[in-house]
Amino acid sequence: MNQDTLDKAVSSLQQERLDAFVVCSPENFAYLAGFVVPSHSILRWRHSMIIVTADGNKHVFTVDMEESTVKQNLPGVEVRSWREFADCSMVVLADYLKELGLENAKLGLELDYLPARDLERLSVELPSAALMDSSEIFSRMRFIKTTREIDLLRRLSRISDKAINDAYQSVGLGSSEMDIAAALTRSIYRQGAQDFKFMIVATGERSQLPNVGPSLRKLEMGDICRVEIFSIVDGYHAGVCRSASVGDPSPEADEIWSILANATRQLVSLIEPGVPTSDVYRKYLKLVEPLDMPPIDFAGHGIGLHLHEHPYLADADPTVLEAGMVMGIEPLIYKTGHGFGLQNKDMVLVTETGCELLSDYTNTKELIRVS
């Protein structure tokens, strides 16, 4: 298990005066356990949970189908399983919590994840327990990354960045978006990623669509291409997006890109400890004002075990930046009025003195060229 994040969980339990966390989401399971249960996020009812008590004890509850995988990854940790096709998972969980002396406890559960049906059944099975929402507690816990997490996100950032560059270099005029996707996934796996999420491959007129995957569309001269991928290791994500031009870009694309690329550089200089995220966003709006095009309502967001985490670089977010936060910053304009969209997304770390660019493989001062 990840001792650094377990220590944070125990400290939070003591601060919140809770007796235990029953950690049920795939993200927070990976946050504490250090690995992803394969079917956890795919089949929502296949519950795997970590029970962490205020005195630092830890126990695992998992579905029988995943018991061997969990035990292999967590040697020495007590594991209790439930039978997917024979048991009610919440009845077995309640019995286990009673066995651990938690039948009258104040328990923190992620109520933004646990299905209402399961919460209702658990409440019936544990009538004397207080079931509290721990969602925000874990969100705050994950704001500041540990040294281990930062090292992993730095590695992942470079994997995603290099993979996009590799993909662009492997295709040319007449290649399809599927060809880009194939090269992209081949590169992330070759570099050691375990998985990926949310791959965007959008070229030509499709580059105006925010979140689309690859199609059979073939690259044409003058196309603008937007490619984004979130590479994954041990449940952690690093999302990077790069834009390219097939051949030389139009004057309009060059002009818009110069403003967005400058906005990226300025964001890196604006992000530092003690600065409210809303202030950074308002200054970003000034940077893209010459475009006279509607920006989206944020310029960046926290990232780690979710694609998007708090805080946001947004007008409505009052969070003050702190050293150890990792964010994705993404100057973008989907609808330029010229039949294409442009986006540059980078991973950055808030340091003690400023900001470190983690996705530093590709030079984004100019649009990447696809020949």
Short mmCIF file of C-alpha atoms in Angstrom, two decimals:
data_model
loop_
_atom_site.label_atom_id
_atom_site.label_comp_id
_atom_site.label_asym_id
_atom_site.label_seq_id
_atom_site.Cartn_x
_atom_site.Cartn_y
_atom_site.Cartn_z
CA MET A 1 0.00 0.00 0.00
CA ASN A 2 1.01 3.63 -0.40
CA GLN A 3 2.20 4.59 3.07
CA ASP A 4 2.39 8.30 2.20
CA THR A 5 -1.30 8.54 1.30
CA LEU A 6 -2.35 6.14 4.08
CA ASP A 7 -0.69 8.50 6.56
CA LYS A 8 -2.69 11.39 5.08
CA ALA A 9 -5.90 9.35 5.41
CA VAL A 10 -5.24 8.53 9.07
CA SER A 11 -4.45 12.18 9.80
CA SER A 12 -7.71 13.23 8.12
CA LEU A 13 -9.69 10.67 10.13
CA GLN A 14 -8.31 12.12 13.34
CA GLN A 15 -8.95 15.71 12.25
CA GLU A 16 -12.53 14.94 11.17
CA ARG A 17 -13.15 12.79 14.28
CA LEU A 18 -14.18 9.79 12.22
CA ASP A 19 -13.54 6.22 13.30
CA ALA A 20 -12.82 4.83 9.84
CA PHE A 21 -12.94 5.42 6.11
CA VAL A 22 -14.68 2.83 3.95
CA VAL A 23 -13.00 3.74 0.65
CA CYS A 24 -15.13 2.53 -2.22
CA SER A 25 -14.29 4.47 -5.41
CA PRO A 26 -11.75 3.06 -7.88
CA GLU A 27 -9.78 6.31 -7.69
CA ASN A 28 -9.39 6.38 -3.93
CA PHE A 29 -8.83 2.64 -3.74
CA ALA A 30 -5.84 3.16 -6.06
CA TYR A 31 -4.83 6.25 -4.05
CA LEU A 32 -4.31 4.10 -0.96
CA ALA A 33 -3.57 0.65 -2.39
CA GLY A 34 -1.17 1.66 -5.15
CA PHE A 35 -2.86 -0.36 -7.91
CA VAL A 36 -6.11 -0.58 -9.84
CA VAL A 37 -8.51 -3.49 -9.37
CA PRO A 38 -9.09 -4.40 -13.06
CA SER A 39 -12.90 -4.56 -13.20
CA HIS A 40 -13.62 -2.05 -10.43
CA SER A 41 -14.42 0.94 -12.62
CA ILE A 42 -15.92 -1.12 -15.45
CA LEU A 43 -18.56 -2.97 -13.39
CA ARG A 44 -19.78 -0.56 -10.73
CA TRP A 45 -21.42 -3.22 -8.58
CA ARG A 46 -18.17 -5.20 -8.23
CA HIS A 47 -17.23 -3.47 -5.01
CA SER A 48 -13.64 -3.40 -3.78
CA MET A 49 -13.03 -1.29 -0.68
CA ILE A 50 -10.31 -0.38 1.78
CA ILE A 51 -11.24 0.08 5.43
CA VAL A 52 -8.80 2.39 7.22
CA THR A 53 -9.28 3.08 10.92
CA ALA A 54 -8.18 6.09 12.92
CA ASP A 55 -5.50 4.03 14.65
CA GLY A 56 -3.94 3.12 11.28
CA ASN A 57 -5.25 -0.42 10.77
CA LYS A 58 -6.23 -1.36 7.24
CA HIS A 59 -8.40 -4.12 5.80
CA VAL A 60 -9.63 -4.90 2.30
CA PHE A 61 -13.08 -5.98 1.10
CA THR A 62 -13.33 -7.23 -2.48
CA VAL A 63 -15.38 -9.28 -4.90
CA ASP A 64 -14.42 -12.94 -5.23
CA MET A 65 -13.50 -12.52 -8.91
CA GLU A 66 -10.72 -10.10 -7.94
CA GLU A 67 -9.61 -11.70 -4.66
CA SER A 68 -6.48 -13.34 -6.07
CA THR A 69 -5.35 -10.12 -7.78
CA VAL A 70 -5.90 -8.10 -4.62
CA LYS A 71 -4.03 -10.57 -2.43
CA GLN A 72 -1.10 -10.70 -4.84
CA ASN A 73 -0.81 -6.90 -4.76
CA LEU A 74 -1.36 -6.54 -1.01
CA PRO A 75 0.59 -9.30 0.72
CA GLY A 76 0.12 -9.27 4.47
CA VAL A 77 -3.12 -7.25 4.37
CA GLU A 78 -6.29 -8.98 5.55
CA VAL A 79 -8.72 -9.47 2.66
CA ARG A 80 -12.40 -10.39 2.98
CA SER A 81 -14.26 -11.31 -0.19
CA TRP A 82 -17.91 -11.49 -1.16
CA ARG A 83 -19.42 -13.79 -3.80
CA GLU A 84 -20.75 -11.81 -6.74
CA PHE A 85 -23.53 -14.23 -7.67
CA ALA A 86 -24.45 -15.50 -4.20
CA ASP A 87 -24.06 -12.65 -1.68
CA CYS A 88 -25.45 -9.20 -1.10
CA SER A 89 -22.22 -7.20 -0.97
CA MET A 90 -23.58 -4.72 1.59
CA VAL A 91 -24.66 -7.49 3.97
CA VAL A 92 -21.19 -9.06 3.84
CA LEU A 93 -19.58 -5.63 4.25
CA ALA A 94 -21.77 -4.81 7.25
CA ASP A 95 -20.92 -8.14 8.88
CA TYR A 96 -17.23 -7.46 8.31
CA LEU A 97 -17.48 -3.97 9.82
CA LYS A 98 -19.24 -5.43 12.86
CA GLU A 99 -16.48 -8.02 13.17
CA LEU A 100 -13.97 -5.14 13.18
CA GLY A 101 -15.87 -3.44 16.01
CA LEU A 102 -17.26 -0.64 13.82
CA GLU A 103 -20.99 -1.32 14.18
CA ASN A 104 -21.45 1.90 16.19
CA ALA A 105 -18.75 3.92 14.43
CA LYS A 106 -18.68 7.18 12.51
CA LEU A 107 -17.76 5.98 9.04
CA GLY A 108 -16.67 8.10 6.09
CA LEU A 109 -17.95 6.85 2.72
CA GLU A 110 -17.74 8.43 -0.72
CA LEU A 111 -21.38 9.22 -1.28
CA ASP A 112 -20.61 10.67 -4.70
CA TYR A 113 -19.69 7.11 -5.76
CA LEU A 114 -21.60 4.54 -3.69
CA PRO A 115 -24.98 3.81 -5.34
CA ALA A 116 -28.02 4.99 -3.38
CA ARG A 117 -29.40 1.44 -3.29
CA ASP A 118 -26.24 0.15 -1.64
CA LEU A 119 -26.13 3.03 0.84
CA GLU A 120 -29.72 2.33 1.82
CA ARG A 121 -29.01 -1.38 2.40
CA LEU A 122 -25.84 -0.62 4.38
CA SER A 123 -27.82 1.80 6.57
CA VAL A 124 -30.33 -0.94 7.32
CA GLU A 125 -27.56 -3.43 8.16
CA LEU A 126 -25.70 -0.92 10.37
CA PRO A 127 -28.50 0.98 12.15
CA SER A 128 -26.23 2.31 14.90
CA ALA A 129 -23.42 3.54 12.65
CA ALA A 130 -23.18 7.13 11.39
CA LEU A 131 -22.51 7.05 7.65
CA MET A 132 -20.84 10.34 6.72
CA ASP A 133 -19.83 11.69 3.31
CA SER A 134 -16.04 11.64 2.86
CA SER A 135 -15.99 12.78 -0.79
CA GLU A 136 -14.77 16.31 -0.07
CA ILE A 137 -12.27 15.06 2.50
CA PHE A 138 -10.56 12.90 -0.13
CA SER A 139 -10.76 15.70 -2.70
CA ARG A 140 -8.88 18.02 -0.33
CA MET A 141 -6.42 15.24 0.55
CA ARG A 142 -5.57 14.81 -3.11
CA PHE A 143 -4.98 18.55 -3.75
CA ILE A 144 -1.35 18.29 -2.66
CA LYS A 145 0.63 15.47 -4.25
CA THR A 146 3.30 13.51 -2.40
CA THR A 147 6.83 13.18 -3.77
CA ARG A 148 5.95 9.72 -5.10
CA GLU A 149 2.87 11.04 -6.89
CA ILE A 150 4.79 13.95 -8.40
CA ASP A 151 7.49 11.63 -9.74
CA LEU A 152 4.83 9.42 -11.32
CA LEU A 153 2.92 12.34 -12.86
CA ARG A 154 6.17 13.79 -14.24
CA ARG A 155 6.89 10.46 -15.91
CA LEU A 156 3.35 10.16 -17.25
CA SER A 157 3.39 13.72 -18.59
CA ARG A 158 6.42 12.95 -20.72
CA ILE A 159 4.90 9.66 -21.90
CA SER A 160 1.77 11.43 -23.14
CA ASP A 161 3.74 14.30 -24.69
CA LYS A 162 6.21 12.05 -26.52
CA ALA A 163 3.46 9.69 -27.68
CA ILE A 164 1.62 12.51 -29.45
CA ASN A 165 4.84 13.69 -31.07
CA ASP A 166 5.60 10.11 -32.16
CA ALA A 167 2.11 9.77 -33.62
CA TYR A 168 2.36 12.98 -35.65
CA GLN A 169 5.77 11.96 -36.99
CA SER A 170 4.45 8.55 -38.09
CA VAL A 171 1.66 9.83 -40.36
CA GLY A 172 1.32 12.05 -43.38
CA LEU A 173 -1.00 13.31 -46.08
CA GLY A 174 -3.63 10.61 -46.72
CA SER A 175 -3.19 8.87 -43.37
CA SER A 176 -6.36 8.42 -41.34
CA GLU A 177 -7.23 9.50 -37.83
CA MET A 178 -7.20 5.79 -36.98
CA ASP A 179 -3.56 5.68 -38.09
CA ILE A 180 -2.79 8.49 -35.64
CA ALA A 181 -4.62 6.61 -32.87
CA ALA A 182 -2.73 3.39 -33.59
CA ALA A 183 0.65 5.14 -33.43
CA LEU A 184 -0.40 7.01 -30.29
CA THR A 185 -1.40 3.94 -28.32
CA ARG A 186 1.61 1.98 -29.56
CA SER A 187 3.91 4.70 -28.20
CA ILE A 188 2.34 4.99 -24.75
CA TYR A 189 2.53 1.23 -24.20
CA ARG A 190 6.08 1.07 -25.51
CA GLN A 191 7.01 3.75 -22.96
CA GLY A 192 5.46 1.81 -20.05
CA ALA A 193 1.93 3.15 -19.66
CA GLN A 194 -0.55 0.56 -18.38
CA ASP A 195 -3.67 2.08 -19.92
CA PHE A 196 -5.11 5.29 -21.33
CA LYS A 197 -8.34 7.25 -21.21
CA PHE A 198 -10.07 9.89 -23.21
CA MET A 199 -8.12 9.85 -26.43
CA ILE A 200 -9.06 12.71 -28.77
CA VAL A 201 -8.08 12.60 -32.44
CA ALA A 202 -9.83 15.39 -34.33
CA THR A 203 -8.65 16.72 -37.70
CA GLY A 204 -9.89 19.25 -40.23
CA GLU A 205 -13.42 20.39 -39.53
CA ARG A 206 -13.64 17.78 -36.74
CA SER A 207 -11.00 19.71 -34.76
CA GLN A 208 -13.85 22.04 -33.73
CA LEU A 209 -15.55 19.19 -31.81
CA PRO A 210 -14.43 19.18 -28.15
CA ASN A 211 -14.24 15.50 -27.25
CA VAL A 212 -14.25 13.12 -30.20
CA GLY A 213 -12.30 9.96 -30.84
CA PRO A 214 -10.63 8.90 -34.10
CA SER A 215 -12.56 8.29 -37.29
CA LEU A 216 -11.71 7.03 -40.78
CA ARG A 217 -11.26 10.60 -42.00
CA LYS A 218 -8.02 11.02 -43.99
CA LEU A 219 -5.60 13.91 -43.56
CA GLU A 220 -5.77 16.63 -46.20
CA MET A 221 -3.34 19.44 -46.96
CA GLY A 222 -3.89 22.39 -44.65
CA ASP A 223 -5.73 20.39 -41.99
CA ILE A 224 -5.42 21.40 -38.36
CA CYS A 225 -5.15 18.35 -36.05
CA ARG A 226 -5.94 18.17 -32.32
CA VAL A 227 -4.67 15.11 -30.47
CA GLU A 228 -5.00 14.50 -26.72
CA ILE A 229 -4.42 11.45 -24.55
CA PHE A 230 -4.38 10.62 -20.85
CA SER A 231 -1.74 7.97 -20.18
CA ILE A 232 -2.26 5.90 -17.02
CA VAL A 233 -0.03 4.11 -14.52
CA ASP A 234 -1.43 2.74 -11.23
CA GLY A 235 -4.64 4.73 -11.75
CA TYR A 236 -2.91 8.11 -12.22
CA HIS A 237 -3.54 10.19 -15.36
CA ALA A 238 -1.49 12.74 -17.26
CA GLY A 239 -3.36 14.53 -20.03
CA VAL A 240 -1.49 16.32 -22.82
CA CYS A 241 -2.88 17.84 -26.03
CA ARG A 242 -0.90 19.03 -29.06
CA SER A 243 -2.09 20.70 -32.26
CA ALA A 244 -0.49 20.27 -35.65
CA SER A 245 -0.87 21.41 -39.23
CA VAL A 246 -0.70 19.18 -42.30
CA GLY A 247 1.78 21.15 -44.35
CA ASP A 248 2.16 24.85 -43.65
CA PRO A 249 -0.65 26.36 -41.57
CA SER A 250 -2.82 29.19 -42.85
CA PRO A 251 -2.01 32.74 -41.70
CA GLU A 252 -5.12 32.62 -39.51
CA ALA A 253 -4.00 29.41 -37.80
CA ASP A 254 -0.51 30.84 -37.27
CA GLU A 255 -1.87 34.02 -35.73
CA ILE A 256 -4.29 32.23 -33.38
CA TRP A 257 -1.65 29.70 -32.37
CA SER A 258 0.87 32.41 -31.49
CA ILE A 259 -1.64 33.87 -29.03
CA LEU A 260 -2.48 30.47 -27.50
CA ALA A 261 1.18 29.46 -27.26
CA ASN A 262 1.99 32.74 -25.54
CA ALA A 263 -0.93 32.16 -23.15
CA THR A 264 0.62 28.80 -22.21
CA ARG A 265 3.97 30.41 -21.44
CA GLN A 266 2.32 33.18 -19.44
CA LEU A 267 0.21 30.71 -17.45
CA VAL A 268 3.38 28.89 -16.42
CA SER A 269 4.80 32.19 -15.18
CA LEU A 270 1.56 33.18 -13.38
CA ILE A 271 1.12 29.94 -11.44
CA GLU A 272 2.84 30.09 -8.05
CA PRO A 273 2.04 29.43 -4.39
CA GLY A 274 -0.25 31.95 -2.70
CA VAL A 275 -2.06 33.04 -5.87
CA PRO A 276 -5.85 32.46 -6.09
CA THR A 277 -6.79 30.29 -9.05
CA SER A 278 -9.47 32.83 -10.02
CA ASP A 279 -6.77 35.52 -10.40
CA VAL A 280 -4.83 33.30 -12.79
CA TYR A 281 -7.97 32.73 -14.88
CA ARG A 282 -8.80 36.45 -15.11
CA LYS A 283 -5.28 37.21 -16.32
CA TYR A 284 -5.61 34.37 -18.84
CA LEU A 285 -8.75 36.01 -20.25
CA LYS A 286 -6.72 39.15 -20.91
CA LEU A 287 -4.11 37.09 -22.76
CA VAL A 288 -6.67 35.59 -25.18
CA GLU A 289 -8.78 38.75 -25.48
CA PRO A 290 -7.16 39.72 -28.84
CA LEU A 291 -8.74 36.62 -30.37
CA ASP A 292 -12.22 38.05 -29.84
CA MET A 293 -13.46 34.48 -29.58
CA PRO A 294 -15.44 32.95 -26.68
CA PRO A 295 -13.10 31.04 -24.31
CA ILE A 296 -14.25 28.16 -22.11
CA ASP A 297 -14.94 28.86 -18.43
CA PHE A 298 -11.63 27.52 -17.13
CA ALA A 299 -7.99 27.58 -18.18
CA GLY A 300 -6.85 24.54 -16.22
CA HIS A 301 -7.71 22.01 -13.56
CA GLY A 302 -6.22 19.67 -11.01
CA ILE A 303 -5.38 16.20 -12.23
CA GLY A 304 -4.20 12.92 -10.78
CA LEU A 305 -6.55 9.99 -10.20
CA HIS A 306 -9.34 11.71 -12.13
CA LEU A 307 -9.05 13.40 -15.51
CA HIS A 308 -10.39 16.53 -13.81
CA GLU A 309 -9.85 17.26 -10.13
CA HIS A 310 -10.13 20.37 -8.03
CA PRO A 311 -8.99 23.09 -8.03
CA TYR A 312 -9.90 24.78 -11.32
CA LEU A 313 -8.30 27.83 -12.87
CA ALA A 314 -11.73 29.43 -13.07
CA ASP A 315 -13.46 32.65 -12.11
CA ALA A 316 -15.70 30.93 -9.55
CA ASP A 317 -12.93 28.92 -7.84
CA PRO A 318 -11.45 30.72 -4.79
CA THR A 319 -8.74 28.11 -4.11
CA VAL A 320 -5.28 29.49 -3.37
CA LEU A 321 -2.48 27.64 -5.15
CA GLU A 322 -0.09 25.63 -2.98
CA ALA A 323 3.19 23.88 -3.65
CA GLY A 324 2.59 20.26 -4.59
CA MET A 325 -0.51 20.85 -6.71
CA VAL A 326 -0.39 19.30 -10.19
CA MET A 327 -2.60 20.85 -12.87
CA GLY A 328 -3.43 20.56 -16.53
CA ILE A 329 -3.43 23.96 -18.26
CA GLU A 330 -5.15 24.17 -21.62
CA PRO A 331 -5.41 27.31 -23.72
CA LEU A 332 -7.87 26.42 -26.45
CA ILE A 333 -10.37 27.77 -28.90
CA TYR A 334 -12.74 25.22 -30.40
CA LYS A 335 -14.53 27.50 -32.84
CA THR A 336 -12.16 29.95 -34.45
CA GLY A 337 -14.53 30.91 -37.27
CA HIS A 338 -12.11 29.44 -39.81
CA GLY A 339 -13.28 25.81 -39.79
CA PHE A 340 -10.81 24.50 -37.23
CA GLY A 341 -10.12 24.41 -33.50
CA LEU A 342 -6.80 24.70 -31.67
CA GLN A 343 -5.69 23.46 -28.25
CA ASN A 344 -2.49 23.16 -26.26
CA LYS A 345 -2.63 21.21 -22.99
CA ASP A 346 0.29 20.84 -20.62
CA MET A 347 0.92 19.33 -17.21
CA VAL A 348 2.45 21.63 -14.59
CA LEU A 349 3.57 21.37 -10.97
CA VAL A 350 3.24 24.19 -8.45
CA THR A 351 6.63 24.38 -6.76
CA GLU A 352 7.81 26.25 -3.67
CA THR A 353 8.94 29.14 -5.85
CA GLY A 354 6.76 28.99 -8.96
CA CYS A 355 5.76 26.43 -11.57
CA GLU A 356 7.46 23.53 -13.34
CA LEU A 357 6.40 22.39 -16.80
CA LEU A 358 6.11 18.59 -16.62
CA SER A 359 5.15 17.92 -20.25
CA ASP A 360 8.39 19.33 -21.66
CA TYR A 361 9.14 16.98 -24.57
CA THR A 362 7.56 19.02 -27.38
CA ASN A 363 8.36 22.61 -28.29
CA THR A 364 4.94 24.20 -28.72
CA LYS A 365 6.05 27.69 -29.74
CA GLU A 366 4.89 26.84 -33.26
CA LEU A 367 2.35 24.36 -34.59
CA ILE A 368 3.75 20.87 -35.15
CA ARG A 369 4.09 20.04 -38.85
CA VAL A 370 2.74 16.84 -40.37
CA SER A 371 4.27 16.26 -43.80
#
